Amino acid sequence: MSDDGVKTRPDPHAGQSSGPPGGRHSGLPSGPVSEPPVTPPARAMEDQVRAAWTEVLGHDDFDDDTPFIEAGGHSLKATQVLMRLRRQLGVRLPNRLFFDHPTVRELAVAVERVAATSPRV
């Protein structure tokens, strides 16, 4: 209990040094170390698909639910997107995959599925 009559908890870190053992300093900041954010695999694949679309279309004026055709794409550009993803991932991706899954979000899920079950090329 403190002098003013309020109950206080003892500090579990009282008497502990905030520096490294032996008083030596490593030159690194003290305190909690923040880890970089982890990108879930599905989000990472969406980022890859979006990057391929942006490169092929020449702009990024679309969201993850915009159909490729509405973003300005056509069949030749769809093939170019798939070729980029094939090279990056090392898996065969059928052209039909793109037309069955015309948005970044849908294509990313489909590509993840194919990549998980297909042998590397």
PDB file of C-alpha atoms in Angstrom:
ATOM      1  CA  MET A   1       0.000   0.000   0.000  1.00  0.00           C
ATOM      2  CA  SER A   2       1.313   3.461  -0.883  1.00  0.00           C
ATOM      3  CA  ASP A   3       1.574   6.400   1.493  1.00  0.00           C
ATOM      4  CA  ASP A   4      -1.755   7.811   0.265  1.00  0.00           C
ATOM      5  CA  GLY A   5      -3.686   4.622   1.169  1.00  0.00           C
ATOM      6  CA  VAL A   6      -4.007   3.275  -2.416  1.00  0.00           C
ATOM      7  CA  LYS A   7      -3.137  -0.361  -2.988  1.00  0.00           C
ATOM      8  CA  THR A   8      -0.393  -0.760  -5.576  1.00  0.00           C
ATOM      9  CA  ARG A   9       1.085  -3.804  -7.210  1.00  0.00           C
ATOM     10  CA  PRO A  10       4.774  -4.431  -6.906  1.00  0.00           C
ATOM     11  CA  ASP A  11       6.676  -3.748 -10.140  1.00  0.00           C
ATOM     12  CA  PRO A  12       7.827  -7.145 -11.486  1.00  0.00           C
ATOM     13  CA  HIS A  13      10.715  -5.403 -13.265  1.00  0.00           C
ATOM     14  CA  ALA A  14      11.924  -3.406 -10.272  1.00  0.00           C
ATOM     15  CA  GLY A  15      15.657  -3.685  -9.787  1.00  0.00           C
ATOM     16  CA  GLN A  16      16.236  -5.067 -13.273  1.00  0.00           C
ATOM     17  CA  SER A  17      18.570  -3.299 -15.639  1.00  0.00           C
ATOM     18  CA  SER A  18      17.081  -2.111 -18.907  1.00  0.00           C
ATOM     19  CA  GLY A  19      20.402  -2.620 -20.670  1.00  0.00           C
ATOM     20  CA  PRO A  20      22.149  -5.784 -21.735  1.00  0.00           C
ATOM     21  CA  PRO A  21      23.866  -8.049 -19.179  1.00  0.00           C
ATOM     22  CA  GLY A  22      27.179  -6.757 -17.956  1.00  0.00           C
ATOM     23  CA  GLY A  23      26.298  -3.171 -18.829  1.00  0.00           C
ATOM     24  CA  ARG A  24      27.505  -3.459 -22.439  1.00  0.00           C
ATOM     25  CA  HIS A  25      25.356  -1.897 -25.123  1.00  0.00           C
ATOM     26  CA  SER A  26      24.940  -3.488 -28.527  1.00  0.00           C
ATOM     27  CA  GLY A  27      24.172  -0.236 -30.310  1.00  0.00           C
ATOM     28  CA  LEU A  28      20.704  -1.529 -31.126  1.00  0.00           C
ATOM     29  CA  PRO A  29      17.655   0.309 -29.864  1.00  0.00           C
ATOM     30  CA  SER A  30      16.294  -1.041 -26.620  1.00  0.00           C
ATOM     31  CA  GLY A  31      12.659  -1.929 -26.154  1.00  0.00           C
ATOM     32  CA  PRO A  32      10.324  -4.198 -28.040  1.00  0.00           C
ATOM     33  CA  VAL A  33      11.383  -5.201 -31.528  1.00  0.00           C
ATOM     34  CA  SER A  34       8.666  -4.833 -34.121  1.00  0.00           C
ATOM     35  CA  GLU A  35       8.481  -7.562 -36.723  1.00  0.00           C
ATOM     36  CA  PRO A  36       7.643  -6.737 -40.336  1.00  0.00           C
ATOM     37  CA  PRO A  37       4.038  -7.572 -41.207  1.00  0.00           C
ATOM     38  CA  VAL A  38       3.536 -11.053 -42.557  1.00  0.00           C
ATOM     39  CA  THR A  39       1.723 -11.249 -45.879  1.00  0.00           C
ATOM     40  CA  PRO A  40      -0.677 -14.160 -46.021  1.00  0.00           C
ATOM     41  CA  PRO A  41      -0.082 -16.375 -49.065  1.00  0.00           C
ATOM     42  CA  ALA A  42      -3.412 -15.474 -50.702  1.00  0.00           C
ATOM     43  CA  ARG A  43      -2.652 -11.770 -50.373  1.00  0.00           C
ATOM     44  CA  ALA A  44       0.843 -12.284 -51.750  1.00  0.00           C
ATOM     45  CA  MET A  45      -0.618 -14.018 -54.805  1.00  0.00           C
ATOM     46  CA  GLU A  46      -3.114 -11.178 -55.296  1.00  0.00           C
ATOM     47  CA  ASP A  47      -0.162  -8.781 -55.241  1.00  0.00           C
ATOM     48  CA  GLN A  48       1.641 -10.847 -57.898  1.00  0.00           C
ATOM     49  CA  VAL A  49      -1.439 -11.056 -60.116  1.00  0.00           C
ATOM     50  CA  ARG A  50      -2.129  -7.329 -59.708  1.00  0.00           C
ATOM     51  CA  ALA A  51       1.496  -6.518 -60.607  1.00  0.00           C
ATOM     52  CA  ALA A  52       1.253  -8.632 -63.773  1.00  0.00           C
ATOM     53  CA  TRP A  53      -2.011  -6.919 -64.764  1.00  0.00           C
ATOM     54  CA  THR A  54      -0.482  -3.476 -64.133  1.00  0.00           C
ATOM     55  CA  GLU A  55       2.570  -4.269 -66.211  1.00  0.00           C
ATOM     56  CA  VAL A  56       0.581  -5.688 -69.132  1.00  0.00           C
ATOM     57  CA  LEU A  57      -2.229  -3.106 -69.071  1.00  0.00           C
ATOM     58  CA  GLY A  58       0.113  -0.177 -68.498  1.00  0.00           C
ATOM     59  CA  HIS A  59      -1.980   1.252 -65.647  1.00  0.00           C
ATOM     60  CA  ASP A  60      -3.294   0.373 -62.191  1.00  0.00           C
ATOM     61  CA  ASP A  61      -6.734   1.952 -62.489  1.00  0.00           C
ATOM     62  CA  PHE A  62      -8.640  -1.155 -61.360  1.00  0.00           C
ATOM     63  CA  ASP A  63      -9.418  -2.926 -58.114  1.00  0.00           C
ATOM     64  CA  ASP A  64      -9.224  -6.596 -57.210  1.00  0.00           C
ATOM     65  CA  ASP A  65     -12.836  -7.206 -58.283  1.00  0.00           C
ATOM     66  CA  THR A  66     -12.722  -5.468 -61.676  1.00  0.00           C
ATOM     67  CA  PRO A  67     -12.983  -7.900 -64.610  1.00  0.00           C
ATOM     68  CA  PHE A  68      -9.893  -7.834 -66.816  1.00  0.00           C
ATOM     69  CA  ILE A  69     -11.881  -6.810 -69.907  1.00  0.00           C
ATOM     70  CA  GLU A  70     -13.366  -3.823 -68.044  1.00  0.00           C
ATOM     71  CA  ALA A  71      -9.841  -2.823 -66.986  1.00  0.00           C
ATOM     72  CA  GLY A  72      -8.898  -2.585 -70.668  1.00  0.00           C
ATOM     73  CA  GLY A  73      -7.618  -6.090 -71.274  1.00  0.00           C
ATOM     74  CA  HIS A  74      -8.267  -8.485 -74.146  1.00  0.00           C
ATOM     75  CA  SER A  75      -7.308 -12.069 -74.994  1.00  0.00           C
ATOM     76  CA  LEU A  76      -3.741 -11.288 -76.118  1.00  0.00           C
ATOM     77  CA  LYS A  77      -3.059  -9.286 -72.965  1.00  0.00           C
ATOM     78  CA  ALA A  78      -4.609 -12.051 -70.839  1.00  0.00           C
ATOM     79  CA  THR A  79      -2.131 -14.483 -72.393  1.00  0.00           C
ATOM     80  CA  GLN A  80       0.711 -12.065 -71.580  1.00  0.00           C
ATOM     81  CA  VAL A  81      -0.418 -11.912 -67.938  1.00  0.00           C
ATOM     82  CA  LEU A  82      -0.457 -15.705 -67.705  1.00  0.00           C
ATOM     83  CA  MET A  83       2.991 -15.950 -69.315  1.00  0.00           C
ATOM     84  CA  ARG A  84       4.417 -13.581 -66.693  1.00  0.00           C
ATOM     85  CA  LEU A  85       2.841 -15.588 -63.887  1.00  0.00           C
ATOM     86  CA  ARG A  86       4.074 -18.873 -65.408  1.00  0.00           C
ATOM     87  CA  ARG A  87       7.646 -17.546 -65.470  1.00  0.00           C
ATOM     88  CA  GLN A  88       7.437 -16.197 -61.909  1.00  0.00           C
ATOM     89  CA  LEU A  89       5.842 -19.297 -60.390  1.00  0.00           C
ATOM     90  CA  GLY A  90       7.331 -22.007 -62.571  1.00  0.00           C
ATOM     91  CA  VAL A  91       3.994 -23.761 -63.154  1.00  0.00           C
ATOM     92  CA  ARG A  92       1.837 -24.309 -66.217  1.00  0.00           C
ATOM     93  CA  LEU A  93      -1.278 -22.153 -66.174  1.00  0.00           C
ATOM     94  CA  PRO A  94      -3.912 -22.951 -68.809  1.00  0.00           C
ATOM     95  CA  ASN A  95      -5.269 -19.966 -70.779  1.00  0.00           C
ATOM     96  CA  ARG A  96      -8.799 -21.008 -69.868  1.00  0.00           C
ATOM     97  CA  LEU A  97      -7.978 -20.278 -66.214  1.00  0.00           C
ATOM     98  CA  PHE A  98      -7.960 -16.560 -66.924  1.00  0.00           C
ATOM     99  CA  PHE A  99     -11.341 -16.524 -68.629  1.00  0.00           C
ATOM    100  CA  ASP A 100     -12.964 -18.619 -65.901  1.00  0.00           C
ATOM    101  CA  HIS A 101     -11.537 -16.285 -63.222  1.00  0.00           C
ATOM    102  CA  PRO A 102     -11.517 -12.749 -64.716  1.00  0.00           C
ATOM    103  CA  THR A 103     -10.686 -10.642 -61.627  1.00  0.00           C
ATOM    104  CA  VAL A 104      -7.442 -10.242 -59.690  1.00  0.00           C
ATOM    105  CA  ARG A 105      -9.005 -11.833 -56.606  1.00  0.00           C
ATOM    106  CA  GLU A 106     -10.515 -14.812 -58.463  1.00  0.00           C
ATOM    107  CA  LEU A 107      -7.425 -15.400 -60.581  1.00  0.00           C
ATOM    108  CA  ALA A 108      -5.149 -15.279 -57.533  1.00  0.00           C
ATOM    109  CA  VAL A 109      -7.181 -18.009 -55.810  1.00  0.00           C
ATOM    110  CA  ALA A 110      -7.215 -20.146 -58.972  1.00  0.00           C
ATOM    111  CA  VAL A 111      -3.471 -19.694 -59.565  1.00  0.00           C
ATOM    112  CA  GLU A 112      -2.747 -20.618 -55.927  1.00  0.00           C
ATOM    113  CA  ARG A 113      -4.779 -23.788 -56.371  1.00  0.00           C
ATOM    114  CA  VAL A 114      -2.999 -24.747 -59.614  1.00  0.00           C
ATOM    115  CA  ALA A 115       0.438 -23.905 -58.183  1.00  0.00           C
ATOM    116  CA  ALA A 116      -0.222 -26.078 -55.112  1.00  0.00           C
ATOM    117  CA  THR A 117      -1.202 -29.121 -57.162  1.00  0.00           C
ATOM    118  CA  SER A 118       0.994 -28.845 -60.280  1.00  0.00           C
ATOM    119  CA  PRO A 119       4.576 -29.923 -60.797  1.00  0.00           C
ATOM    120  CA  ARG A 120       7.109 -27.158 -61.385  1.00  0.00           C
ATOM    121  CA  VAL A 121       8.244 -26.606 -64.965  1.00  0.00           C
TER     122      VAL A 121
END
